[in-house]
Structures are given as C-alpha cells and as structure tokens.
Short mmCIF file of C-alpha atoms in Angstrom, two decimals:
data_model
loop_
_atom_site.label_atom_id
_atom_site.label_comp_id
_atom_site.label_asym_id
_atom_site.label_seq_id
_atom_site.Cartn_x
_atom_site.Cartn_y
_atom_site.Cartn_z
CA MET A 1 0.00 -0.01 0.00
CA ASP A 2 3.00 2.34 0.48
CA MET A 3 4.23 1.73 -3.07
CA LEU A 4 3.10 4.83 -4.90
CA PRO A 5 2.44 4.95 -8.69
CA VAL A 6 4.40 7.35 -10.84
CA GLU A 7 1.32 8.89 -12.43
CA VAL A 8 -0.43 11.87 -10.72
CA TYR A 9 -3.84 13.21 -11.83
CA SER A 10 -6.22 16.07 -11.20
CA GLY A 11 -9.18 15.67 -8.85
CA ALA A 12 -11.56 15.78 -11.82
CA GLN A 13 -9.66 13.00 -13.57
CA VAL A 14 -9.84 10.79 -10.51
CA ARG A 15 -13.61 11.36 -10.27
CA ALA A 16 -13.84 10.46 -13.96
CA MET A 17 -12.03 7.18 -13.10
CA ASP A 18 -14.68 6.49 -10.52
CA ARG A 19 -17.44 7.01 -13.09
CA ARG A 20 -15.62 4.89 -15.64
CA ALA A 21 -15.28 2.02 -13.18
CA ILE A 22 -19.02 2.24 -12.47
CA ASN A 23 -20.30 2.76 -15.98
CA GLU A 24 -17.90 0.75 -18.08
CA HIS A 25 -16.82 -2.01 -15.71
CA GLY A 26 -19.96 -2.52 -13.65
CA ILE A 27 -18.31 -1.84 -10.31
CA ASP A 28 -20.97 -0.07 -8.29
CA GLY A 29 -20.08 2.93 -6.21
CA TYR A 30 -20.84 1.33 -2.89
CA THR A 31 -18.41 -1.50 -3.71
CA LEU A 32 -15.72 1.11 -4.25
CA MET A 33 -16.64 2.75 -0.96
CA GLN A 34 -16.44 -0.56 0.88
CA ARG A 35 -13.02 -1.25 -0.64
CA ALA A 36 -11.84 2.21 0.43
CA GLY A 37 -13.04 1.59 3.99
CA ALA A 38 -11.39 -1.82 4.03
CA ALA A 39 -8.04 -0.35 2.79
CA ALA A 40 -8.27 2.29 5.53
CA TRP A 41 -8.99 -0.33 8.20
CA GLU A 42 -6.01 -2.42 7.02
CA LEU A 43 -3.62 0.55 7.05
CA LEU A 44 -4.97 1.82 10.41
CA GLY A 45 -4.18 -1.55 11.99
CA ALA A 46 -0.65 -1.65 10.48
CA ALA A 47 0.22 1.98 11.30
CA TRP A 48 -1.31 2.11 14.80
CA PRO A 49 -1.07 -1.44 16.14
CA ALA A 50 -1.31 -0.23 19.74
CA ARG A 51 -5.00 0.36 19.14
CA PRO A 52 -5.33 3.99 20.40
CA ARG A 53 -8.72 5.41 21.27
CA LEU A 54 -10.33 6.02 17.90
CA VAL A 55 -12.42 9.02 16.90
CA ILE A 56 -13.85 9.19 13.37
CA ALA A 57 -15.06 12.65 12.18
CA CYS A 58 -17.53 12.34 9.30
CA GLY A 59 -18.82 15.17 7.09
CA ALA A 60 -20.92 14.85 3.95
CA GLY A 61 -20.68 13.01 0.64
CA ASN A 62 -18.58 10.02 -0.22
CA ASN A 63 -15.73 11.04 2.11
CA ALA A 64 -18.17 10.68 5.01
CA GLY A 65 -19.33 7.36 3.53
CA ASP A 66 -15.74 6.12 3.62
CA GLY A 67 -15.67 7.11 7.31
CA TYR A 68 -18.84 5.23 8.14
CA VAL A 69 -17.57 2.08 6.35
CA LEU A 70 -14.35 2.35 8.38
CA ALA A 71 -16.36 2.83 11.56
CA ARG A 72 -18.41 -0.34 10.86
CA LEU A 73 -15.23 -2.40 10.14
CA ALA A 74 -13.57 -1.05 13.27
CA ARG A 75 -16.60 -2.06 15.35
CA ASP A 76 -16.66 -5.47 13.75
CA GLY A 77 -12.95 -5.78 14.55
CA GLY A 78 -13.47 -5.22 18.25
CA ARG A 79 -12.84 -1.51 18.34
CA GLU A 80 -15.61 0.83 19.48
CA PRO A 81 -14.91 4.10 17.64
CA ARG A 82 -16.48 7.34 18.69
CA VAL A 83 -18.12 8.72 15.55
CA LEU A 84 -18.72 12.47 15.29
CA SER A 85 -21.00 13.67 12.52
CA LEU A 86 -20.96 17.22 11.18
CA VAL A 87 -23.92 16.45 8.97
CA ASP A 88 -26.98 14.61 10.26
CA PRO A 89 -26.54 11.13 8.77
CA LYS A 90 -30.28 11.05 7.96
CA LYS A 91 -29.62 13.81 5.44
CA LEU A 92 -27.04 11.84 3.52
CA SER A 93 -27.86 10.43 0.10
CA GLY A 94 -26.59 7.79 -2.31
CA ASP A 95 -23.68 5.55 -1.30
CA ALA A 96 -22.91 7.60 1.81
CA ALA A 97 -26.49 7.05 3.09
CA ARG A 98 -26.08 3.34 2.50
CA ALA A 99 -22.75 3.30 4.41
CA TRP A 100 -24.41 5.01 7.35
CA ALA A 101 -27.41 2.61 7.24
CA ASP A 102 -25.07 -0.43 7.30
CA TYR A 103 -23.08 1.01 10.17
CA ALA A 104 -26.26 1.88 12.17
CA GLY A 105 -27.82 -1.48 11.31
CA ALA A 106 -24.78 -3.19 12.83
CA GLY A 107 -25.43 -1.33 16.09
CA GLY A 108 -23.14 1.63 15.39
CA LYS A 109 -23.92 5.10 16.75
CA SER A 110 -22.83 8.64 16.06
CA GLU A 111 -23.17 11.94 17.86
CA PRO A 112 -23.06 15.55 16.61
CA PHE A 113 -19.51 16.87 16.18
CA ASP A 114 -18.22 18.60 19.31
CA ALA A 115 -14.67 19.72 19.72
CA ALA A 116 -14.75 18.65 23.35
CA ALA A 117 -15.30 15.03 22.17
CA LEU A 118 -11.79 15.04 20.72
CA ALA A 119 -10.22 15.25 24.17
CA GLY A 120 -8.34 12.09 24.98
CA ALA A 121 -8.48 10.78 21.41
CA GLY A 122 -5.55 8.56 20.55
CA LEU A 123 -6.21 8.81 16.80
CA ILE A 124 -8.57 11.03 14.77
CA VAL A 125 -9.79 9.94 11.36
CA ASP A 126 -10.53 12.84 8.99
CA ALA A 127 -13.51 11.93 6.77
CA LEU A 128 -14.98 15.41 6.56
CA LEU A 129 -14.43 16.59 2.98
CA GLY A 130 -13.25 14.94 -0.23
CA THR A 131 -11.66 16.08 -3.48
CA GLY A 132 -14.58 18.06 -4.81
CA LEU A 133 -13.99 21.14 -2.64
CA ASP A 134 -14.62 24.23 -4.75
CA ARG A 135 -14.78 27.08 -2.18
CA PRO A 136 -13.07 28.09 1.05
CA VAL A 137 -13.90 26.05 4.08
CA GLU A 138 -15.98 28.02 6.56
CA GLY A 139 -18.54 27.69 9.33
CA ARG A 140 -18.79 24.43 11.27
CA PHE A 141 -16.43 22.59 8.92
CA ARG A 142 -13.69 25.11 9.48
CA GLU A 143 -14.26 24.97 13.23
CA ALA A 144 -14.04 21.15 13.10
CA ILE A 145 -10.80 21.23 11.11
CA ASP A 146 -9.33 23.78 13.51
CA ALA A 147 -10.36 21.59 16.47
CA ILE A 148 -8.76 18.52 14.92
CA ASN A 149 -5.49 20.33 14.33
CA VAL A 150 -5.15 21.42 17.96
CA ALA A 151 -6.40 18.17 19.52
CA GLY A 152 -2.88 16.84 19.89
CA ALA A 153 -3.64 13.40 18.44
CA PRO A 154 -2.34 11.77 15.22
CA VAL A 155 -4.65 12.43 12.27
CA PHE A 156 -5.42 9.85 9.62
CA ALA A 157 -6.91 11.49 6.50
CA LEU A 158 -9.04 9.56 4.06
CA ASP A 159 -8.34 10.35 0.37
CA ILE A 160 -7.05 13.90 1.04
CA PRO A 161 -6.70 16.09 4.13
CA SER A 162 -9.93 18.08 4.41
CA GLY A 163 -9.60 21.62 3.12
CA LEU A 164 -6.62 20.90 0.81
CA ASP A 165 -7.25 21.65 -2.86
CA ALA A 166 -6.90 18.39 -4.84
CA ASP A 167 -5.23 20.12 -7.80
CA SER A 168 -3.05 22.91 -6.45
CA GLY A 169 -2.41 21.80 -2.87
CA GLU A 170 -3.63 25.20 -1.68
CA VAL A 171 -5.25 25.46 1.71
CA CYS A 172 -8.86 26.51 1.17
CA GLY A 173 -9.32 28.56 4.30
CA ALA A 174 -8.26 25.80 6.63
CA ALA A 175 -6.96 22.22 6.11
CA ALA A 176 -6.37 19.21 8.37
CA ARG A 177 -2.80 18.46 9.25
CA ALA A 178 -2.58 14.70 8.75
CA THR A 179 0.00 12.35 10.15
CA ARG A 180 -0.89 9.89 7.42
CA THR A 181 -3.05 10.12 4.35
CA LEU A 182 -4.53 7.21 2.41
CA THR A 183 -5.64 8.23 -1.06
CA PHE A 184 -7.80 6.19 -3.40
CA VAL A 185 -8.07 5.34 -7.11
CA GLY A 186 -5.38 7.73 -8.32
CA LEU A 187 -2.79 10.10 -6.85
CA LYS A 188 -3.95 13.70 -6.82
CA ALA A 189 -1.65 16.62 -7.75
CA GLY A 190 -2.67 18.50 -4.65
CA LEU A 191 -1.09 15.83 -2.46
CA PHE A 192 2.38 16.87 -3.75
CA THR A 193 2.41 20.59 -4.53
CA GLY A 194 1.55 23.85 -2.85
CA ASP A 195 0.98 23.45 0.92
CA ALA A 196 0.78 19.63 0.69
CA ARG A 197 3.98 18.97 2.59
CA GLU A 198 2.50 20.67 5.66
CA HIS A 199 -0.71 18.64 5.61
CA VAL A 200 -0.42 15.21 3.98
CA GLY A 201 2.08 13.49 6.26
CA ARG A 202 3.08 10.02 5.10
CA LEU A 203 1.19 9.16 1.95
CA SER A 204 -0.20 5.71 1.07
CA PHE A 205 -2.25 4.63 -1.93
CA ALA A 206 -5.02 2.06 -2.54
CA ASP A 207 -6.13 1.42 -6.15
CA LEU A 208 -9.40 -0.20 -4.98
CA GLU A 209 -8.73 -3.08 -7.38
CA LEU A 210 -9.72 -1.11 -10.46
CA PRO A 211 -8.64 -2.35 -13.89
CA ALA A 212 -5.49 -0.63 -15.14
CA SER A 213 -7.47 0.64 -18.19
CA VAL A 214 -9.50 2.91 -15.91
CA ARG A 215 -6.40 4.95 -15.11
CA GLU A 216 -4.78 4.57 -18.55
CA ALA A 217 -7.63 6.37 -20.17
CA GLU A 218 -6.46 9.62 -18.49
CA THR A 219 -3.23 11.48 -19.26
CA PRO A 220 -1.48 12.33 -16.01
CA VAL A 221 -0.98 16.00 -15.09
CA LEU A 222 2.30 15.04 -13.39
CA ASN A 223 4.67 12.16 -13.04
CA ARG A 224 6.55 11.47 -9.86
CA LEU A 225 10.34 11.37 -10.22
CA SER A 226 11.55 7.75 -9.90
CA GLY A 227 14.85 6.03 -9.44
CA ALA A 228 14.76 4.66 -12.99
CA LEU A 229 15.73 8.16 -14.18
CA LEU A 230 19.06 7.98 -12.36
CA ALA A 231 20.07 4.78 -14.12
CA GLU A 232 19.14 6.32 -17.44
CA ALA A 233 21.02 9.54 -16.78
CA LEU A 234 24.10 7.90 -15.23
CA PRO A 235 24.81 4.67 -17.07
CA ARG A 236 27.65 2.37 -15.91
CA ARG A 237 31.04 3.78 -16.81
CA ALA A 238 33.39 1.94 -19.14
CA ALA A 239 36.41 0.35 -17.47
CA ARG A 240 38.74 2.44 -19.68
CA ALA A 241 37.00 5.75 -18.96
CA HIS A 242 39.10 8.87 -18.45
CA LYS A 243 38.31 12.48 -17.57
CA GLY A 244 37.75 13.32 -21.24
CA SER A 245 35.07 10.69 -21.45
CA HIS A 246 32.64 12.41 -19.10
CA GLY A 247 32.29 15.93 -20.33
CA ARG A 248 33.52 19.44 -19.65
CA VAL A 249 31.49 21.89 -17.58
CA LEU A 250 32.13 25.62 -17.53
CA VAL A 251 30.69 27.51 -14.56
CA VAL A 252 30.30 31.27 -15.25
CA GLY A 253 29.67 33.12 -12.00
CA GLY A 254 31.62 34.21 -8.93
CA GLY A 255 31.24 37.96 -9.19
CA PRO A 256 33.10 40.37 -6.92
CA GLY A 257 32.93 39.08 -3.34
CA MET A 258 30.75 36.10 -4.32
CA PRO A 259 33.08 33.07 -4.73
CA GLY A 260 30.95 30.61 -2.76
CA ALA A 261 28.09 30.04 -5.19
CA ALA A 262 30.38 29.32 -8.13
CA ARG A 263 32.55 27.01 -6.03
CA LEU A 264 29.50 25.08 -4.85
CA ALA A 265 28.21 24.63 -8.38
CA GLY A 266 31.63 23.58 -9.68
CA GLU A 267 32.25 21.11 -6.82
CA ALA A 268 28.76 19.63 -7.30
CA ALA A 269 29.49 19.11 -10.99
CA LEU A 270 32.71 17.27 -10.03
CA ARG A 271 30.97 15.14 -7.46
CA THR A 272 28.22 14.21 -9.99
CA GLY A 273 30.89 12.86 -12.32
CA ALA A 274 31.79 15.57 -14.83
CA GLY A 275 35.30 14.88 -16.12
CA LEU A 276 36.60 18.42 -16.09
CA VAL A 277 35.13 21.54 -14.48
CA THR A 278 36.30 25.06 -15.15
CA VAL A 279 35.11 28.17 -13.28
CA ALA A 280 35.18 31.59 -14.87
CA ALA A 281 35.06 34.17 -12.06
CA HIS A 282 35.89 37.77 -11.29
CA PRO A 283 39.51 38.21 -10.18
CA ASP A 284 38.33 39.08 -6.66
CA SER A 285 36.74 35.60 -6.35
CA ALA A 286 38.97 33.36 -8.42
CA THR A 287 41.75 32.96 -5.85
CA ALA A 288 39.31 31.96 -3.08
CA ILE A 289 37.66 29.37 -5.36
CA VAL A 290 40.81 27.56 -6.42
CA ALA A 291 42.26 27.71 -2.88
CA GLY A 292 39.23 25.96 -1.47
CA ARG A 293 38.87 23.31 -4.14
CA PRO A 294 42.08 22.69 -6.18
CA GLU A 295 40.34 20.15 -8.48
CA LEU A 296 38.53 23.08 -10.07
CA ILE A 297 40.28 24.93 -12.87
CA CYS A 298 39.65 28.63 -12.23
CA HIS A 299 40.13 31.50 -14.62
CA ALA A 300 39.94 35.16 -13.63
CA VAL A 301 37.71 36.84 -16.19
CA THR A 302 37.23 40.59 -16.43
CA SER A 303 35.62 40.89 -19.84
CA ALA A 304 33.20 38.88 -22.01
CA SER A 305 35.85 38.30 -24.68
CA GLU A 306 37.97 36.33 -22.24
CA LEU A 307 35.24 33.67 -22.17
CA GLU A 308 35.75 32.73 -25.86
CA PRO A 309 38.55 30.14 -25.41
CA LEU A 310 36.80 28.67 -22.32
CA LEU A 311 33.49 28.31 -24.17
CA ALA A 312 35.36 26.67 -27.11
CA ARG A 313 36.48 23.86 -24.79
CA ALA A 314 33.15 23.37 -22.91
CA ASP A 315 30.30 20.94 -23.49
CA VAL A 316 27.84 22.72 -21.15
CA VAL A 317 27.69 25.95 -19.21
CA ALA A 318 26.32 26.59 -15.71
CA LEU A 319 25.51 30.30 -15.87
CA GLY A 320 24.65 32.54 -12.99
CA PRO A 321 25.82 31.35 -9.50
CA GLY A 322 27.05 34.49 -7.73
CA LEU A 323 27.42 36.25 -11.11
CA GLY A 324 26.06 39.65 -10.13
CA ARG A 325 23.73 41.87 -12.10
CA ASP A 326 25.93 44.70 -13.33
CA GLU A 327 26.94 45.43 -16.94
CA ARG A 328 29.89 43.00 -16.74
CA ALA A 329 27.52 40.24 -15.74
CA ALA A 330 25.08 41.07 -18.47
CA ALA A 331 27.91 41.04 -21.04
CA LEU A 332 29.05 37.62 -19.82
CA CYS A 333 25.47 36.31 -20.15
CA ARG A 334 25.25 37.56 -23.72
CA GLN A 335 28.55 35.96 -24.57
CA VAL A 336 27.58 32.63 -23.13
CA LEU A 337 24.17 32.52 -24.80
CA ALA A 338 25.68 33.49 -28.15
CA ALA A 339 27.98 30.42 -28.00
CA GLY A 340 24.96 28.16 -28.52
CA LEU A 341 26.01 25.54 -25.88
CA PRO A 342 23.55 23.69 -23.64
CA THR A 343 23.22 25.99 -20.65
CA VAL A 344 21.87 25.68 -17.08
CA VAL A 345 20.64 29.16 -16.14
CA ASP A 346 20.33 30.05 -12.45
CA ALA A 347 20.40 32.85 -9.92
CA ASP A 348 21.55 36.28 -11.20
CA ALA A 349 21.40 35.09 -14.82
CA LEU A 350 17.68 34.45 -14.40
CA THR A 351 17.15 38.00 -13.17
CA LEU A 352 19.05 39.29 -16.20
CA LEU A 353 17.00 37.04 -18.48
CA ALA A 354 13.80 38.43 -17.07
CA LYS A 355 15.00 41.91 -18.12
CA SER A 356 15.86 40.76 -21.65
CA PRO A 357 13.67 37.73 -22.39
CA GLN A 358 14.48 35.28 -25.14
CA ARG A 359 13.55 31.75 -26.06
CA ARG A 360 15.81 28.73 -26.51
CA GLU A 361 15.27 24.96 -26.62
CA ASP A 362 18.61 23.76 -25.26
CA TRP A 363 18.65 25.38 -21.85
CA VAL A 364 17.45 24.48 -18.35
CA LEU A 365 16.08 27.37 -16.24
CA THR A 366 16.20 26.75 -12.48
CA PRO A 367 14.21 29.54 -10.71
CA HIS A 368 13.11 29.65 -7.14
CA PRO A 369 9.60 31.24 -6.67
CA GLY A 370 10.99 34.81 -6.51
CA GLU A 371 12.92 34.34 -9.78
CA ALA A 372 9.92 32.66 -11.35
CA ALA A 373 7.83 35.67 -10.43
CA ARG A 374 10.32 37.99 -12.19
CA LEU A 375 10.37 35.74 -15.29
CA LEU A 376 6.58 35.90 -15.57
CA GLY A 377 6.10 39.48 -14.40
CA SER A 378 4.09 38.18 -11.44
CA ASP A 379 4.51 37.83 -7.68
CA VAL A 380 5.54 35.05 -5.36
CA ALA A 381 2.06 34.52 -3.90
CA THR A 382 0.62 33.93 -7.40
CA ILE A 383 3.46 31.53 -8.25
CA GLU A 384 2.96 29.52 -5.09
CA ARG A 385 -0.80 29.45 -5.48
CA ASP A 386 -0.48 27.36 -8.62
CA ARG A 387 3.04 26.12 -9.06
CA LEU A 388 2.10 23.75 -11.89
CA ALA A 389 0.66 26.58 -13.96
CA ALA A 390 3.78 28.69 -13.25
CA VAL A 391 6.32 26.07 -14.36
CA ARG A 392 4.32 25.40 -17.50
CA ALA A 393 4.06 29.12 -18.27
CA ILE A 394 7.87 29.60 -17.97
CA ALA A 395 8.64 26.63 -20.18
CA ASP A 396 6.10 27.85 -22.72
CA ARG A 397 7.41 31.44 -22.75
CA TYR A 398 11.15 30.75 -22.63
CA GLY A 399 11.43 27.29 -24.18
CA GLY A 400 13.70 24.49 -23.03
CA VAL A 401 13.15 23.00 -19.57
CA CYS A 402 12.14 24.80 -16.37
CA VAL A 403 12.90 23.53 -12.86
CA LEU A 404 10.67 25.40 -10.38
CA LYS A 405 12.42 24.86 -7.04
CA GLY A 406 10.72 24.58 -3.66
CA ALA A 407 8.76 22.03 -1.72
CA GLY A 408 7.54 19.71 -4.45
CA THR A 409 10.04 20.84 -7.12
CA LEU A 410 8.55 20.72 -10.60
CA VAL A 411 10.34 19.96 -13.90
CA ALA A 412 8.56 20.86 -17.14
CA GLY A 413 9.24 21.38 -20.82
CA ALA A 414 7.05 23.10 -23.33
CA SER A 415 5.40 19.74 -24.04
CA GLY A 416 5.00 16.41 -22.30
CA VAL A 417 3.95 15.56 -18.73
CA PRO A 418 5.79 17.60 -16.05
CA TRP A 419 7.68 15.81 -13.26
CA ILE A 420 7.26 16.44 -9.57
CA CYS A 421 9.76 15.57 -6.79
CA ASP A 422 8.31 14.21 -3.60
CA ARG A 423 11.68 13.84 -1.88
CA GLY A 424 13.78 16.43 -0.05
CA ASN A 425 13.28 18.16 3.28
CA PRO A 426 13.18 21.62 4.94
CA GLY A 427 16.83 21.31 5.90
CA MET A 428 17.63 22.03 2.29
CA ALA A 429 16.14 25.50 2.63
CA THR A 430 19.57 27.13 3.05
CA ALA A 431 21.95 29.20 0.99
CA GLY A 432 23.84 27.25 -1.61
CA THR A 433 21.55 24.31 -2.26
CA GLY A 434 20.35 25.86 -5.50
CA ASP A 435 23.90 26.36 -6.67
CA VAL A 436 24.59 22.71 -5.97
CA LEU A 437 21.57 21.68 -8.06
CA THR A 438 22.88 23.75 -10.96
CA GLY A 439 26.19 21.95 -10.90
CA VAL A 440 24.42 18.53 -10.67
CA VAL A 441 22.25 19.21 -13.76
CA ALA A 442 25.16 20.62 -15.74
CA ALA A 443 27.28 17.55 -14.97
CA LEU A 444 24.52 15.17 -16.12
CA ILE A 445 24.25 17.06 -19.43
CA ALA A 446 28.05 16.98 -19.83
CA GLN A 447 27.92 13.19 -19.47
CA GLY A 448 25.40 12.82 -22.27
CA ALA A 449 21.93 13.18 -20.77
CA ALA A 450 19.47 15.34 -22.70
CA PRO A 451 18.51 18.57 -20.85
CA GLY A 452 15.07 17.28 -19.83
CA LEU A 453 16.42 13.99 -18.46
CA ALA A 454 19.33 15.79 -16.77
CA ALA A 455 16.96 18.20 -15.08
CA ALA A 456 14.61 15.51 -13.84
CA ALA A 457 17.30 13.10 -12.70
CA GLY A 458 19.33 15.96 -11.23
CA VAL A 459 16.42 17.15 -9.08
CA LEU A 460 15.88 13.64 -7.77
CA LEU A 461 19.56 13.03 -7.07
CA HIS A 462 19.81 16.41 -5.31
CA ALA A 463 16.73 15.68 -3.17
CA ARG A 464 17.85 12.20 -2.21
CA ALA A 465 21.25 13.54 -1.23
CA GLY A 466 19.46 16.09 0.94
CA ASP A 467 17.46 13.34 2.62
CA LEU A 468 20.63 11.36 3.31
CA ALA A 469 22.25 14.46 4.76
CA ALA A 470 19.20 15.00 7.02
CA ALA A 471 19.31 11.47 8.45
CA GLY A 472 20.96 12.83 11.58
CA GLY A 473 18.65 15.89 11.73
CA GLU A 474 17.63 18.60 9.39
#
C-alpha cells in the first residue's frame, strides 16, 4: 500500500475514473466505498497497532461514507470508535447514506460533532471533505478542522486532508494536518504541490482493485520522479574511462565578493561525475575558489571576450551562480548565450534574463519562486498558489526546460507531462543548495543526458542527497 504509482492526476480526472469504473466495468459505487473503507482499516491496523482510542469525524458526501464504512469495520474488529457527525446522517444520500445505514444497522452510533469530544483521542480519522472542494472552508467545517488540528492526536486523512485543494495543494481557508493520508483510485496533484508537505504527512495509496485501463484512459498531469531516471542519466562507466570521457563543464559566476556560489556549483559538478570543471570568475573571487577546491580549474575573467577560449572547450555551461547583475555580468550572459552551448541558467542570470527575455530549446532554467515571479512579471504569492501553472508558463514562454524549485520541485518542458519531486526536506532551505543543483544538472548534461532528463534526474539526485544528509537531523 506504500508503493506509490508514478502517475499523478487532477481531482476531476480521478472522479472520472470512478465514473468509468461504475459505468464501463460494472463496479458499483458502494463496492468502491467498501473497498476504500477496508483499505483504511487495514492501514490503520498496521500503522497504529497499539489500538489507540479512535475518533472518526464524518462530514458529507462520499468522504463521510468512507468514514462510516471504516467505523463499521472497526466495530466489527473489536474497536468501538467514537463517531462524530458534522452532517446529520439522515440527510445523507446515495452511497454515503447506505454506508451510514449499514453502520447503524450493525449497532453503530454517532453523535453531533463537538470539539470537546476530541479530548483524549488517541487517533482522529478525517473523513470530513473529499476532493470536490470548490470554495473556502468556513462555518462548522472550518471549526471542526481547527479543532482536529489542535487536539494533539495523530490524524489519519481519508483520500485527502480536508480543506486541501486536490489540484493545487492550496489550503482553502483551513486544512487538516494529517500524520498519514490514504488516497484512493489515483494520486492527486494537490497531495504533492503547494501546501501539501505541511498537511499530507506520510502518503499511502489504494487502487481499490480497479482495472488498469480505468487509469490509462487519463493522461497524468504530473509524473513522480523515480529512481529509473538515475540509471538512465548515469549509465555504468566503461572500465577504460578517463576524464575526457565524461564531459567538460564551464561555470560562469563568482562575481566580486561572491566566490561561494560558483565554487559550490563547480564542486557539485565534479561530485556528480563531470570529467573536467572550469570556473570563470571575477579576479576578486577566483583565488578563493581555487584555494578551497584545487580540483577546479579557475580563470579570472574581467571581460566577455575572455570567455571565448573557455567556451570553445566546454560541453555545457552553468551560468549565474554568484554572477552579479551589473553590466559586466550582463555582457558575460550575452557571450555565453551566443555560444549556442547547452546551458543551465540560475540565480543572477535568471534575473538578467527576465529583463531581456528570449527563447531557446537547449537550456534548463532553475528559478526559485521569486525568480519565477520575475520571469513571468508576477509575484511570489501567485506563483505559489498554482506552481504547476507557473512552471508550464515559464517553459512555454522561454522554451527548453524549467525547474521550479521549492517544496515539491517541478520539472517541465514546453510539451509532455511535467515531473514532480516528492523527496527532499526543509533542511535544504539554506543558501547554496540551488547552486549545488545547478552543478548537478550541468554535470549530467556533460555526461550525455538530454537537458530534460538531466533536469529531472538531477532534481531527484539532489533531493535524495538532501534526505541522506538529514538522516541525523535537518
């Protein structure tokens, strides 16, 4: 159940899968609901074997129905859950009404939701709202979510934490903060992007035994980055390999007083396997770079023309780490881009690009949300509200591949299904991690990976390294 698929869909697509299973495969809706409840009961037992005092909060619609099925199974299994109903069960309709009737017929009872009833709960099940949320949560539902969040007990969300938008991951007024979430039928984009990291907790998946064709009829909106990309981007080296076999990276950055970013990018390129890494930096920074990492070849560059022999020997350029934004920096950017080499564009180079936009197909742009806002003439709040729309817009406007950094980093080209990274941790939110990613992606391109593959594999490699580094604490 913890093995997640690669494919990620919109909330509407997953609801279409439900309808397809019912209409084309003859699987009635209540059967799906029973399977969802059974999967939840199985995971609950595995995740909380100590059998804590169980409270199930039910709202309306099919999400509540899942909760009532779970309550019946828990009761049959020797647990006596306390069921709190935000909506009078007698007002339910369809499959949810049937789930309530079966629970009540087996002797189950519920009571109106009261925050005081959460006191002493060992585990709270969130079955308040599903994926069809189309407006901010308010009134009694918001009060219930707020009460669940401050109750001090682990929260087990069914399908999606209540109040979290299934597509953007935006909090719609308020959203439950789950310890674990079990989602059904298909993965939803809102479980991975936006505010999802703060609310989903550990994610599990149950396909409810639907035929594969039900999902295959829909084109995913995202694909999760998977380990297969690393094997593709970094094939086994030949026994007779030498430094010339694995590409030459040129890092252009390190403006006055800014040696660190260029050094980090260059060292990351070396550690990711590039055969030869050269750094072109301002004379004020060049000495510090080569003193700290002698494996890097460092050239002091004062004018754009001095880049010509370095570009002639390079396979790929990492442009921007610590570069600066003055006229010298702008001239260096123009010189690099005129060379026509595959280029990873980051940091100050992105700000300069936003001032003089152009379109290319052989570059990788790696903005954080602030840089993305400048590239699109927008603001950070708008970018973060719909990160998927933002990364697509940058790729469409500027060409090539865009890596929108942040929690749930996205990788998109002008066509094809974007990738999303569900690895990484808040400990990576520190100066220099973006420079390291630039070097990683450049090294993968230097070793033969296409820009799109290098960006996707580089993001995953970077995130997994961050998780290894955080093993002893973020």
